[in-house]
PDB file of C-alpha atoms and ligand atoms in Angstrom:
ATOM      1  CA  MET A  14      -6.920  24.570 -21.344  1.00  0.00           C
ATOM      2  CA  GLU A  15      -5.994  22.962 -24.362  1.00  0.00           C
ATOM      3  CA  LEU A  16      -1.955  20.748 -24.401  1.00  0.00           C
ATOM      4  CA  LEU A  17       0.751  20.998 -26.227  1.00  0.00           C
ATOM      5  CA  GLU A  18       3.495  18.982 -25.108  1.00  0.00           C
ATOM      6  CA  GLU A  19       3.844  16.808 -22.796  1.00  0.00           C
ATOM      7  CA  HIS A  20       8.283  15.114 -22.014  1.00  0.00           C
ATOM      8  CA  ALA A  21       9.585  13.134 -19.661  1.00  0.00           C
ATOM      9  CA  ALA A  22      12.284  14.991 -17.119  1.00  0.00           C
ATOM     10  CA  PHE A  23      13.703  13.862 -14.287  1.00  0.00           C
ATOM     11  CA  GLY A  24      10.383  11.240 -13.125  1.00  0.00           C
ATOM     12  CA  GLY A  25       7.812  13.914 -13.819  1.00  0.00           C
ATOM     13  CA  ARG A  26       6.274  15.335 -16.836  1.00  0.00           C
ATOM     14  CA  VAL A  27       6.962  18.583 -18.749  1.00  0.00           C
ATOM     15  CA  ARG A  28       4.066  19.714 -20.158  1.00  0.00           C
ATOM     16  CA  ARG A  29       2.708  22.954 -21.845  1.00  0.00           C
ATOM     17  CA  TYR A  30      -0.781  23.686 -21.241  1.00  0.00           C
ATOM     18  CA  ARG A  31      -2.907  27.046 -24.379  1.00  0.00           C
ATOM     19  CA  HIS A  32      -5.531  28.276 -22.148  1.00  0.00           C
ATOM     20  CA  ALA A  33      -7.519  31.362 -22.328  1.00  0.00           C
ATOM     21  CA  SER A  34      -6.932  34.079 -20.581  1.00  0.00           C
ATOM     22  CA  GLN A  35      -9.224  36.367 -19.003  1.00  0.00           C
ATOM     23  CA  SER A  36      -7.259  39.116 -17.363  1.00  0.00           C
ATOM     24  CA  CYS A  37      -5.287  39.413 -21.020  1.00  0.00           C
ATOM     25  CA  ALA A  38      -9.055  38.888 -22.735  1.00  0.00           C
ATOM     26  CA  ALA A  39      -6.605  36.354 -25.191  1.00  0.00           C
ATOM     27  CA  PRO A  40      -4.596  32.887 -25.526  1.00  0.00           C
ATOM     28  CA  MET A  41      -2.045  32.055 -22.959  1.00  0.00           C
ATOM     29  CA  SER A  42       0.193  29.132 -22.349  1.00  0.00           C
ATOM     30  CA  PHE A  43       2.353  28.438 -19.835  1.00  0.00           C
ATOM     31  CA  SER A  44       5.072  25.289 -19.072  1.00  0.00           C
ATOM     32  CA  ILE A  45       4.485  23.480 -16.071  1.00  0.00           C
ATOM     33  CA  TYR A  46       7.195  20.324 -14.460  1.00  0.00           C
ATOM     34  CA  LEU A  47       5.047  18.001 -12.973  1.00  0.00           C
ATOM     35  CA  PRO A  48       8.363  15.881 -10.485  1.00  0.00           C
ATOM     36  CA  PRO A  49       7.723  12.775 -10.022  1.00  0.00           C
ATOM     37  CA  GLN A  50       6.096  13.118  -6.109  1.00  0.00           C
ATOM     38  CA  ALA A  51       3.443  14.878  -7.298  1.00  0.00           C
ATOM     39  CA  ALA A  52       1.778  11.520  -8.275  1.00  0.00           C
ATOM     40  CA  GLN A  53       0.869  10.816  -3.997  1.00  0.00           C
ATOM     41  CA  GLY A  54      -0.340  14.480  -3.007  1.00  0.00           C
ATOM     42  CA  SER A  55      -0.705  18.027  -3.159  1.00  0.00           C
ATOM     43  CA  LEU A  56       3.293  20.152  -3.609  1.00  0.00           C
ATOM     44  CA  PRO A  57       4.205  23.742  -2.812  1.00  0.00           C
ATOM     45  CA  VAL A  58       4.607  25.615  -6.076  1.00  0.00           C
ATOM     46  CA  LEU A  59       7.304  27.677  -7.466  1.00  0.00           C
ATOM     47  CA  TYR A  60       6.996  30.808 -10.293  1.00  0.00           C
ATOM     48  CA  PHE A  61       9.205  31.481 -12.638  1.00  0.00           C
ATOM     49  CA  LEU A  62       9.276  35.075 -15.199  1.00  0.00           C
ATOM     50  CA  ALA A  63      11.697  34.810 -17.725  1.00  0.00           C
ATOM     51  CA  GLY A  64      12.547  38.167 -19.240  1.00  0.00           C
ATOM     52  CA  LEU A  65      12.471  39.464 -22.051  1.00  0.00           C
ATOM     53  CA  THR A  66      12.239  37.708 -26.140  1.00  0.00           C
ATOM     54  CA  CYS A  67      11.275  34.969 -23.463  1.00  0.00           C
ATOM     55  CA  THR A  68       8.523  32.611 -23.977  1.00  0.00           C
ATOM     56  CA  GLU A  69       6.814  29.730 -21.803  1.00  0.00           C
ATOM     57  CA  GLU A  70       9.499  27.841 -22.772  1.00  0.00           C
ATOM     58  CA  THR A  71      12.401  29.481 -22.439  1.00  0.00           C
ATOM     59  CA  PHE A  72      13.350  28.255 -18.771  1.00  0.00           C
ATOM     60  CA  MET A  73      12.766  24.765 -18.430  1.00  0.00           C
ATOM     61  CA  ILE A  74      14.906  23.923 -21.861  1.00  0.00           C
ATOM     62  CA  LYS A  75      17.452  26.108 -20.675  1.00  0.00           C
ATOM     63  CA  ALA A  76      17.371  26.536 -16.906  1.00  0.00           C
ATOM     64  CA  GLY A  77      17.910  22.815 -16.073  1.00  0.00           C
ATOM     65  CA  ALA A  78      15.465  23.270 -12.923  1.00  0.00           C
ATOM     66  CA  GLN A  79      13.845  20.250 -12.854  1.00  0.00           C
ATOM     67  CA  ARG A  80      16.296  17.357 -11.332  1.00  0.00           C
ATOM     68  CA  TYR A  81      16.171  20.378  -8.656  1.00  0.00           C
ATOM     69  CA  ALA A  82      12.614  20.083  -8.256  1.00  0.00           C
ATOM     70  CA  ALA A  83      12.179  16.421  -8.858  1.00  0.00           C
ATOM     71  CA  GLU A  84      14.966  16.149  -5.865  1.00  0.00           C
ATOM     72  CA  HIS A  85      12.879  19.184  -3.153  1.00  0.00           C
ATOM     73  CA  GLY A  86       8.856  17.740  -5.324  1.00  0.00           C
ATOM     74  CA  ILE A  87       8.834  20.981  -6.135  1.00  0.00           C
ATOM     75  CA  LEU A  88       5.969  21.822  -8.730  1.00  0.00           C
ATOM     76  CA  LEU A  89       7.457  24.148 -11.643  1.00  0.00           C
ATOM     77  CA  VAL A  90       4.769  26.351 -13.412  1.00  0.00           C
ATOM     78  CA  ALA A  91       6.323  29.126 -15.380  1.00  0.00           C
ATOM     79  CA  PRO A  92       3.801  31.415 -17.558  1.00  0.00           C
ATOM     80  CA  ASP A  93       5.036  33.601 -20.993  1.00  0.00           C
ATOM     81  CA  THR A  94       5.956  36.781 -20.979  1.00  0.00           C
ATOM     82  CA  SER A  95       3.507  38.783 -23.053  1.00  0.00           C
ATOM     83  CA  PRO A  96       0.151  37.780 -24.246  1.00  0.00           C
ATOM     84  CA  ARG A  97       0.009  37.073 -28.018  1.00  0.00           C
ATOM     85  CA  ALA A  98      -0.467  38.248 -31.800  1.00  0.00           C
ATOM     86  CA  THR A  99      -3.668  40.718 -29.852  1.00  0.00           C
ATOM     87  CA  GLY A 100      -3.911  42.695 -32.961  1.00  0.00           C
ATOM     88  CA  THR A 101      -2.377  45.274 -31.015  1.00  0.00           C
ATOM     89  CA  PRO A 102      -1.439  47.568 -32.803  1.00  0.00           C
ATOM     90  CA  GLY A 103       2.856  47.890 -32.618  1.00  0.00           C
ATOM     91  CA  GLU A 104       3.010  45.137 -31.185  1.00  0.00           C
ATOM     92  CA  ASP A 105       5.938  42.632 -32.668  1.00  0.00           C
ATOM     93  CA  GLU A 106       7.381  46.408 -33.173  1.00  0.00           C
ATOM     94  CA  ASP A 107      10.791  46.205 -31.042  1.00  0.00           C
ATOM     95  CA  TRP A 108      11.743  42.745 -28.761  1.00  0.00           C
ATOM     96  CA  ASP A 109      11.572  44.835 -25.799  1.00  0.00           C
ATOM     97  CA  PHE A 110       8.397  46.324 -25.910  1.00  0.00           C
ATOM     98  CA  GLY A 111       4.701  44.750 -25.981  1.00  0.00           C
ATOM     99  CA  SER A 112       4.783  40.816 -26.964  1.00  0.00           C
ATOM    100  CA  GLY A 113       7.801  39.038 -25.254  1.00  0.00           C
ATOM    101  CA  ALA A 114       8.012  42.410 -22.717  1.00  0.00           C
ATOM    102  CA  GLY A 115       4.779  42.451 -20.827  1.00  0.00           C
ATOM    103  CA  PHE A 116       6.970  43.079 -17.802  1.00  0.00           C
ATOM    104  CA  TYR A 117       4.279  41.818 -15.455  1.00  0.00           C
ATOM    105  CA  VAL A 118       2.091  44.916 -15.349  1.00  0.00           C
ATOM    106  CA  ASP A 119      -1.721  45.726 -15.938  1.00  0.00           C
ATOM    107  CA  ALA A 120      -1.714  48.622 -18.122  1.00  0.00           C
ATOM    108  CA  THR A 121      -3.418  51.258 -17.698  1.00  0.00           C
ATOM    109  CA  ALA A 122      -3.216  53.211 -20.932  1.00  0.00           C
ATOM    110  CA  ALA A 123      -5.078  52.748 -24.478  1.00  0.00           C
ATOM    111  CA  PRO A 124      -3.901  50.021 -26.290  1.00  0.00           C
ATOM    112  CA  TRP A 125      -2.541  47.737 -23.784  1.00  0.00           C
ATOM    113  CA  SER A 126      -4.651  48.097 -21.296  1.00  0.00           C
ATOM    114  CA  ALA A 127      -6.512  45.289 -23.386  1.00  0.00           C
ATOM    115  CA  HIS A 128      -4.742  42.975 -22.981  1.00  0.00           C
ATOM    116  CA  TYR A 129      -1.598  43.250 -21.442  1.00  0.00           C
ATOM    117  CA  GLN A 130      -2.571  42.356 -17.458  1.00  0.00           C
ATOM    118  CA  MET A 131      -0.012  40.055 -16.901  1.00  0.00           C
ATOM    119  CA  TYR A 132       0.205  41.368 -13.343  1.00  0.00           C
ATOM    120  CA  ARG A 133      -3.599  39.715 -12.915  1.00  0.00           C
ATOM    121  CA  TYR A 134      -2.612  37.164 -15.205  1.00  0.00           C
ATOM    122  CA  VAL A 135       0.230  35.733 -13.055  1.00  0.00           C
ATOM    123  CA  THR A 136      -0.531  36.769  -9.248  1.00  0.00           C
ATOM    124  CA  GLU A 137      -4.456  35.128 -10.321  1.00  0.00           C
ATOM    125  CA  GLU A 138      -5.478  33.630 -12.948  1.00  0.00           C
ATOM    126  CA  LEU A 139      -2.988  31.000 -13.309  1.00  0.00           C
ATOM    127  CA  PRO A 140      -2.313  30.372  -9.790  1.00  0.00           C
ATOM    128  CA  ALA A 141      -6.147  29.489  -9.412  1.00  0.00           C
ATOM    129  CA  LEU A 142      -6.139  28.181 -12.896  1.00  0.00           C
ATOM    130  CA  VAL A 143      -2.996  25.393 -12.305  1.00  0.00           C
ATOM    131  CA  ALA A 144      -5.283  24.718  -8.099  1.00  0.00           C
ATOM    132  CA  ARG A 145      -7.682  23.966 -10.275  1.00  0.00           C
ATOM    133  CA  HIS A 146      -5.480  21.698 -12.740  1.00  0.00           C
ATOM    134  CA  PHE A 147      -2.881  19.941 -10.915  1.00  0.00           C
ATOM    135  CA  PRO A 148      -1.613  18.835  -6.815  1.00  0.00           C
ATOM    136  CA  VAL A 149      -0.845  21.890  -5.694  1.00  0.00           C
ATOM    137  CA  ASP A 150      -0.555  23.379  -1.917  1.00  0.00           C
ATOM    138  CA  PRO A 151      -2.111  26.572  -2.923  1.00  0.00           C
ATOM    139  CA  GLN A 152      -0.548  28.327   0.456  1.00  0.00           C
ATOM    140  CA  ARG A 153       3.234  26.955   0.479  1.00  0.00           C
ATOM    141  CA  GLU A 154       3.301  29.417  -2.676  1.00  0.00           C
ATOM    142  CA  SER A 155       7.344  31.160  -3.761  1.00  0.00           C
ATOM    143  CA  ILE A 156       8.619  33.064  -5.737  1.00  0.00           C
ATOM    144  CA  PHE A 157      12.125  33.441  -8.983  1.00  0.00           C
ATOM    145  CA  GLY A 158      12.383  34.698 -11.710  1.00  0.00           C
ATOM    146  CA  HIS A 159      14.889  37.182 -14.684  1.00  0.00           C
ATOM    147  CA  SER A 160      16.212  39.831 -15.890  1.00  0.00           C
ATOM    148  CA  MET A 161      12.019  41.872 -16.024  1.00  0.00           C
ATOM    149  CA  GLY A 162      10.739  38.240 -14.830  1.00  0.00           C
ATOM    150  CA  GLY A 163      13.676  39.149 -11.855  1.00  0.00           C
ATOM    151  CA  HIS A 164      11.269  42.149 -12.222  1.00  0.00           C
ATOM    152  CA  GLY A 165       8.344  40.310 -11.738  1.00  0.00           C
ATOM    153  CA  ALA A 166       9.440  38.437  -9.352  1.00  0.00           C
ATOM    154  CA  LEU A 167      10.205  41.070  -6.767  1.00  0.00           C
ATOM    155  CA  VAL A 168       7.248  43.757  -7.355  1.00  0.00           C
ATOM    156  CA  CYS A 169       4.353  39.935  -6.753  1.00  0.00           C
ATOM    157  CA  ALA A 170       5.743  39.327  -3.679  1.00  0.00           C
ATOM    158  CA  LEU A 171       6.583  42.745  -2.230  1.00  0.00           C
ATOM    159  CA  ARG A 172       3.330  44.183  -3.005  1.00  0.00           C
ATOM    160  CA  ASN A 173       1.002  40.755  -1.521  1.00  0.00           C
ATOM    161  CA  PRO A 174       2.956  40.370   0.981  1.00  0.00           C
ATOM    162  CA  GLY A 175       2.128  36.812   3.226  1.00  0.00           C
ATOM    163  CA  ARG A 176       1.198  35.463  -0.040  1.00  0.00           C
ATOM    164  CA  TYR A 177       4.583  33.876  -1.503  1.00  0.00           C
ATOM    165  CA  ARG A 178       7.062  32.158   1.234  1.00  0.00           C
ATOM    166  CA  SER A 179      10.030  33.082  -0.520  1.00  0.00           C
ATOM    167  CA  VAL A 180      11.272  35.597  -4.018  1.00  0.00           C
ATOM    168  CA  SER A 181      14.156  35.142  -5.710  1.00  0.00           C
ATOM    169  CA  ALA A 182      15.266  36.781  -8.326  1.00  0.00           C
ATOM    170  CA  PHE A 183      19.101  35.661 -11.190  1.00  0.00           C
ATOM    171  CA  ALA A 184      20.522  39.728 -12.647  1.00  0.00           C
ATOM    172  CA  PRO A 185      16.231  41.478 -11.899  1.00  0.00           C
ATOM    173  CA  VAL A 186      15.532  44.602 -12.896  1.00  0.00           C
ATOM    174  CA  CYS A 187      16.141  46.450  -9.826  1.00  0.00           C
ATOM    175  CA  ALA A 188      14.777  49.685 -10.057  1.00  0.00           C
ATOM    176  CA  PRO A 189      12.665  49.865 -13.934  1.00  0.00           C
ATOM    177  CA  SER A 190      10.913  53.888 -13.396  1.00  0.00           C
ATOM    178  CA  ARG A 191      15.075  54.642 -13.777  1.00  0.00           C
ATOM    179  CA  SER A 192      16.182  51.974 -16.514  1.00  0.00           C
ATOM    180  CA  PRO A 193      15.467  52.586 -20.352  1.00  0.00           C
ATOM    181  CA  TRP A 194      14.294  49.728 -21.130  1.00  0.00           C
ATOM    182  CA  GLY A 195      11.438  50.361 -17.671  1.00  0.00           C
ATOM    183  CA  GLN A 196      10.159  53.638 -17.811  1.00  0.00           C
ATOM    184  CA  LYS A 197       9.360  52.441 -22.159  1.00  0.00           C
ATOM    185  CA  ALA A 198       7.229  49.874 -21.252  1.00  0.00           C
ATOM    186  CA  PHE A 199       6.144  51.752 -18.149  1.00  0.00           C
ATOM    187  CA  SER A 200       5.265  54.824 -19.810  1.00  0.00           C
ATOM    188  CA  ARG A 201       3.777  53.349 -22.470  1.00  0.00           C
ATOM    189  CA  TYR A 202       1.856  50.624 -20.370  1.00  0.00           C
ATOM    190  CA  LEU A 203       1.496  52.972 -17.443  1.00  0.00           C
ATOM    191  CA  GLY A 204       1.496  56.697 -18.574  1.00  0.00           C
ATOM    192  CA  GLY A 205       3.314  59.609 -17.878  1.00  0.00           C
ATOM    193  CA  ASP A 206       2.600  59.879 -13.903  1.00  0.00           C
ATOM    194  CA  GLU A 207       6.000  58.269 -12.586  1.00  0.00           C
ATOM    195  CA  MET A 208       4.328  58.681  -9.698  1.00  0.00           C
ATOM    196  CA  VAL A 209       1.753  55.456 -10.403  1.00  0.00           C
ATOM    197  CA  TRP A 210       5.031  54.201 -11.075  1.00  0.00           C
ATOM    198  CA  ARG A 211       6.222  53.323  -7.964  1.00  0.00           C
ATOM    199  CA  ALA A 212       4.202  50.087  -7.866  1.00  0.00           C
ATOM    200  CA  TYR A 213       5.830  48.203  -9.507  1.00  0.00           C
ATOM    201  CA  ASP A 214       9.261  49.558  -8.830  1.00  0.00           C
ATOM    202  CA  SER A 215      11.327  47.146  -6.430  1.00  0.00           C
ATOM    203  CA  VAL A 216      13.331  49.636  -4.842  1.00  0.00           C
ATOM    204  CA  ALA A 217      10.303  51.858  -3.852  1.00  0.00           C
ATOM    205  CA  LEU A 218       8.577  49.445  -2.941  1.00  0.00           C
ATOM    206  CA  LEU A 219      11.112  47.963  -0.569  1.00  0.00           C
ATOM    207  CA  ARG A 220      12.118  50.510   0.967  1.00  0.00           C
ATOM    208  CA  GLU A 221       8.867  50.759   2.256  1.00  0.00           C
ATOM    209  CA  GLN A 222       8.259  47.495   2.638  1.00  0.00           C
ATOM    210  CA  LYS A 223       7.312  46.631   7.216  1.00  0.00           C
ATOM    211  CA  ALA A 224       6.393  42.438   6.468  1.00  0.00           C
ATOM    212  CA  SER A 225       9.945  40.256   7.420  1.00  0.00           C
ATOM    213  CA  LEU A 226      10.571  37.986   3.192  1.00  0.00           C
ATOM    214  CA  PRO A 227      13.145  36.012   2.397  1.00  0.00           C
ATOM    215  CA  ILE A 228      14.829  37.564  -1.120  1.00  0.00           C
ATOM    216  CA  LEU A 229      17.791  36.343  -3.031  1.00  0.00           C
ATOM    217  CA  ILE A 230      19.051  38.033  -5.387  1.00  0.00           C
ATOM    218  CA  ASP A 231      22.202  37.106  -7.757  1.00  0.00           C
ATOM    219  CA  GLN A 232      23.877  38.799 -10.152  1.00  0.00           C
ATOM    220  CA  GLY A 233      26.976  38.434 -13.035  1.00  0.00           C
ATOM    221  CA  LEU A 234      29.668  41.313 -12.414  1.00  0.00           C
ATOM    222  CA  GLN A 235      29.992  40.006 -16.592  1.00  0.00           C
ATOM    223  CA  ASP A 236      26.938  40.959 -16.977  1.00  0.00           C
ATOM    224  CA  PRO A 237      26.491  43.268 -19.646  1.00  0.00           C
ATOM    225  CA  PHE A 238      23.596  44.642 -19.079  1.00  0.00           C
ATOM    226  CA  LEU A 239      24.863  45.291 -15.420  1.00  0.00           C
ATOM    227  CA  GLU A 240      25.084  49.612 -15.060  1.00  0.00           C
ATOM    228  CA  THR A 241      22.735  50.742 -17.352  1.00  0.00           C
ATOM    229  CA  GLU A 242      19.099  48.544 -17.485  1.00  0.00           C
ATOM    230  CA  LEU A 243      19.176  46.271 -14.158  1.00  0.00           C
ATOM    231  CA  LYS A 244      21.100  48.866 -11.379  1.00  0.00           C
ATOM    232  CA  THR A 245      21.273  47.075  -8.839  1.00  0.00           C
ATOM    233  CA  ARG A 246      23.969  48.500  -6.925  1.00  0.00           C
ATOM    234  CA  TRP A 247      21.347  51.065  -6.065  1.00  0.00           C
ATOM    235  CA  LEU A 248      18.983  48.723  -5.346  1.00  0.00           C
ATOM    236  CA  GLU A 249      22.384  47.502  -2.923  1.00  0.00           C
ATOM    237  CA  ALA A 250      22.466  51.563  -1.825  1.00  0.00           C
ATOM    238  CA  GLU A 251      19.487  52.415  -0.993  1.00  0.00           C
ATOM    239  CA  VAL A 252      17.654  49.079   0.622  1.00  0.00           C
ATOM    240  CA  GLY A 253      20.316  46.485   0.224  1.00  0.00           C
ATOM    241  CA  ASN A 254      20.300  46.068   4.182  1.00  0.00           C
ATOM    242  CA  LYS A 255      16.548  43.701   2.790  1.00  0.00           C
ATOM    243  CA  VAL A 256      17.697  41.559   0.538  1.00  0.00           C
ATOM    244  CA  THR A 257      20.546  38.817   0.188  1.00  0.00           C
ATOM    245  CA  LEU A 258      22.585  39.622  -3.049  1.00  0.00           C
ATOM    246  CA  ARG A 259      25.734  37.690  -3.900  1.00  0.00           C
ATOM    247  CA  TRP A 260      27.857  39.332  -6.516  1.00  0.00           C
ATOM    248  CA  GLN A 261      28.957  36.521  -9.366  1.00  0.00           C
ATOM    249  CA  GLU A 262      32.561  36.852 -10.295  1.00  0.00           C
ATOM    250  CA  GLY A 263      32.676  36.425 -14.199  1.00  0.00           C
ATOM    251  CA  TYR A 264      29.198  35.799 -14.998  1.00  0.00           C
ATOM    252  CA  ASP A 265      26.877  37.636 -17.029  1.00  0.00           C
ATOM    253  CA  HIS A 266      23.187  36.945 -18.489  1.00  0.00           C
ATOM    254  CA  SER A 267      22.613  34.852 -19.574  1.00  0.00           C
ATOM    255  CA  TYR A 268      20.905  30.765 -18.746  1.00  0.00           C
ATOM    256  CA  TYR A 269      24.592  29.921 -18.434  1.00  0.00           C
ATOM    257  CA  PHE A 270      24.098  32.005 -15.380  1.00  0.00           C
ATOM    258  CA  ILE A 271      20.784  31.339 -14.070  1.00  0.00           C
ATOM    259  CA  ALA A 272      22.096  26.820 -14.746  1.00  0.00           C
ATOM    260  CA  SER A 273      24.852  27.464 -13.010  1.00  0.00           C
ATOM    261  CA  PHE A 274      23.034  29.103  -9.287  1.00  0.00           C
ATOM    262  CA  VAL A 275      19.750  27.385 -11.067  1.00  0.00           C
ATOM    263  CA  GLY A 276      19.599  24.077  -7.872  1.00  0.00           C
ATOM    264  CA  GLU A 277      20.749  27.019  -5.563  1.00  0.00           C
ATOM    265  CA  HIS A 278      18.566  28.664  -5.757  1.00  0.00           C
ATOM    266  CA  LEU A 279      15.599  25.383  -5.621  1.00  0.00           C
ATOM    267  CA  ALA A 280      17.167  24.554  -2.118  1.00  0.00           C
ATOM    268  CA  PHE A 281      16.890  28.407  -0.939  1.00  0.00           C
ATOM    269  CA  HIS A 282      12.591  27.792  -1.964  1.00  0.00           C
ATOM    270  CA  ALA A 283      12.152  24.974  -0.629  1.00  0.00           C
ATOM    271  CA  ARG A 284      13.491  25.926   2.699  1.00  0.00           C
ATOM    272  CA  HIS A 285      10.762  28.101   3.136  1.00  0.00           C
ATOM    273  CA  LEU A 286       8.385  25.487   1.708  1.00  0.00           C
ATOM    274  CA  ARG A 287       8.581  23.083   4.123  1.00  0.00           C
TER     275      ARG A 287
HETATM  276  N1  LIG B  73      17.496  41.848 -27.593  1.00  0.00           N
HETATM  277  C1  LIG B  73      18.999  40.762 -26.789  1.00  0.00           C
HETATM  278  C2  LIG B  73      19.526  39.550 -25.561  1.00  0.00           C
HETATM  279  C3  LIG B  73      17.951  39.757 -25.755  1.00  0.00           C
HETATM  280  C4  LIG B  73      18.323  38.678 -23.719  1.00  0.00           C
HETATM  281  O1  LIG B  73      19.047  39.020 -22.903  1.00  0.00           O
HETATM  282  N2  LIG B  73      17.525  38.558 -23.329  1.00  0.00           N
HETATM  283  C5  LIG B  73      16.819  37.794 -21.815  1.00  0.00           C
HETATM  284  C6  LIG B  73      16.472  38.233 -20.829  1.00  0.00           C
HETATM  285  S1  LIG B  73      16.425  40.438 -20.747  1.00  0.00           S
HETATM  286  C7  LIG B  73      17.013  36.277 -21.948  1.00  0.00           C
HETATM  287  O2  LIG B  73      16.739  35.809 -21.123  1.00  0.00           O
HETATM  288  N3  LIG B  73      16.670  35.973 -23.385  1.00  0.00           N
HETATM  289  C8  LIG B  73      17.117  34.481 -23.885  1.00  0.00           C
HETATM  290  C9  LIG B  73      18.044  33.550 -23.851  1.00  0.00           C
HETATM  291  O3  LIG B  73      19.442  33.567 -23.511  1.00  0.00           O
HETATM  292  O4  LIG B  73      17.986  32.331 -24.176  1.00  0.00           O
HETATM  293  C10 LIG B  73      19.069  39.454 -27.699  1.00  0.00           C
HETATM  294  O5  LIG B  73      17.547  38.927 -28.174  1.00  0.00           O
HETATM  295  O6  LIG B  73      19.669  38.420 -27.023  1.00  0.00           O
END
C-alpha cells in the first residue's frame, strides 16, 4: 500500500492510500479515518460508499464525520467509486457511467467485466486489506452511503445477512432497475436480462429479506433526483415496513444534507456496533 497523504483530525488521523487491487485488476484508492482510540486496540469499522462523480476523498472532506467517529471510537473507510484509467474504451465519456460510477456491481459484460468488480472489492478485498493493516474488529462492521453509494451500501448489507450489524443511506438509489441511472449502468455492466439486475436492486432484495437488519434511510424532500432517479416512494410503498425512512423537509441531494445528519447516522451505527 502506498500512503498518498495524511492529516490530523479530531485527535486521530485521516489517511489516503493507493494499492493494487486484485478484484479490479487496477490500482484502487481509499481514505481511512483512524480515531484517537485506534492507538489502544481494535475498533469497529464503518464503510462509506460515495455517489456519482465522487472519489475516495469526497466524504472525508465534505461530510464532517470525523468528529463523530472520534466521539464513538469508530474507524471510517471510504473507497473510490470505481477503478480509473483502466484503458477501457468509453470509461471517461459519461459522468454517470464508467469512471466515478462503478455502481458497486461485479460487471459480467465485456469490456467492463475486466476491471469493474466493485461489489467484490467493497465486500471482500477491501475489508481483508483493512483487517490486515489496521486495528479493526472484523466482527463489528457496518456500512452506509450516499445516492449510488446508498444503493451500494443497502445491497452489500442485504446480500450478506449477518455480516454487517447495521446499514444506513442518504438519498439512496432505492430501485436502480427502475431508474435511468441504474438502467444505463446495469444494462452495460450486467447485460440486458433484468432478472439478473434483481441481485443489485434494494427493493427486490428487501422483498425477499428474512433476517432482520437495522436500516436507516434519510431522504430530502427538495432533492432534485427524488422522483426521477431515487424511487424512494416506491421503496416506501413496497417494503416501507422493513426500514426506518425519514423524510427531511427542505434538504436536497448535496453534502450539506449529509453533513446535517451524519452525526445521527454515526450514533445509529455506534449503537449496533457496541
Ligand atoms: N452531474 C451532476 C450531479 C452529480 C451529483 O449530484 N453527484 C452527487 C452524488 S449522486 C455528489 O455527491 N456529488 C459530489 C459533491 O456534491 O461533492 C454534477 O456533477 O453536479
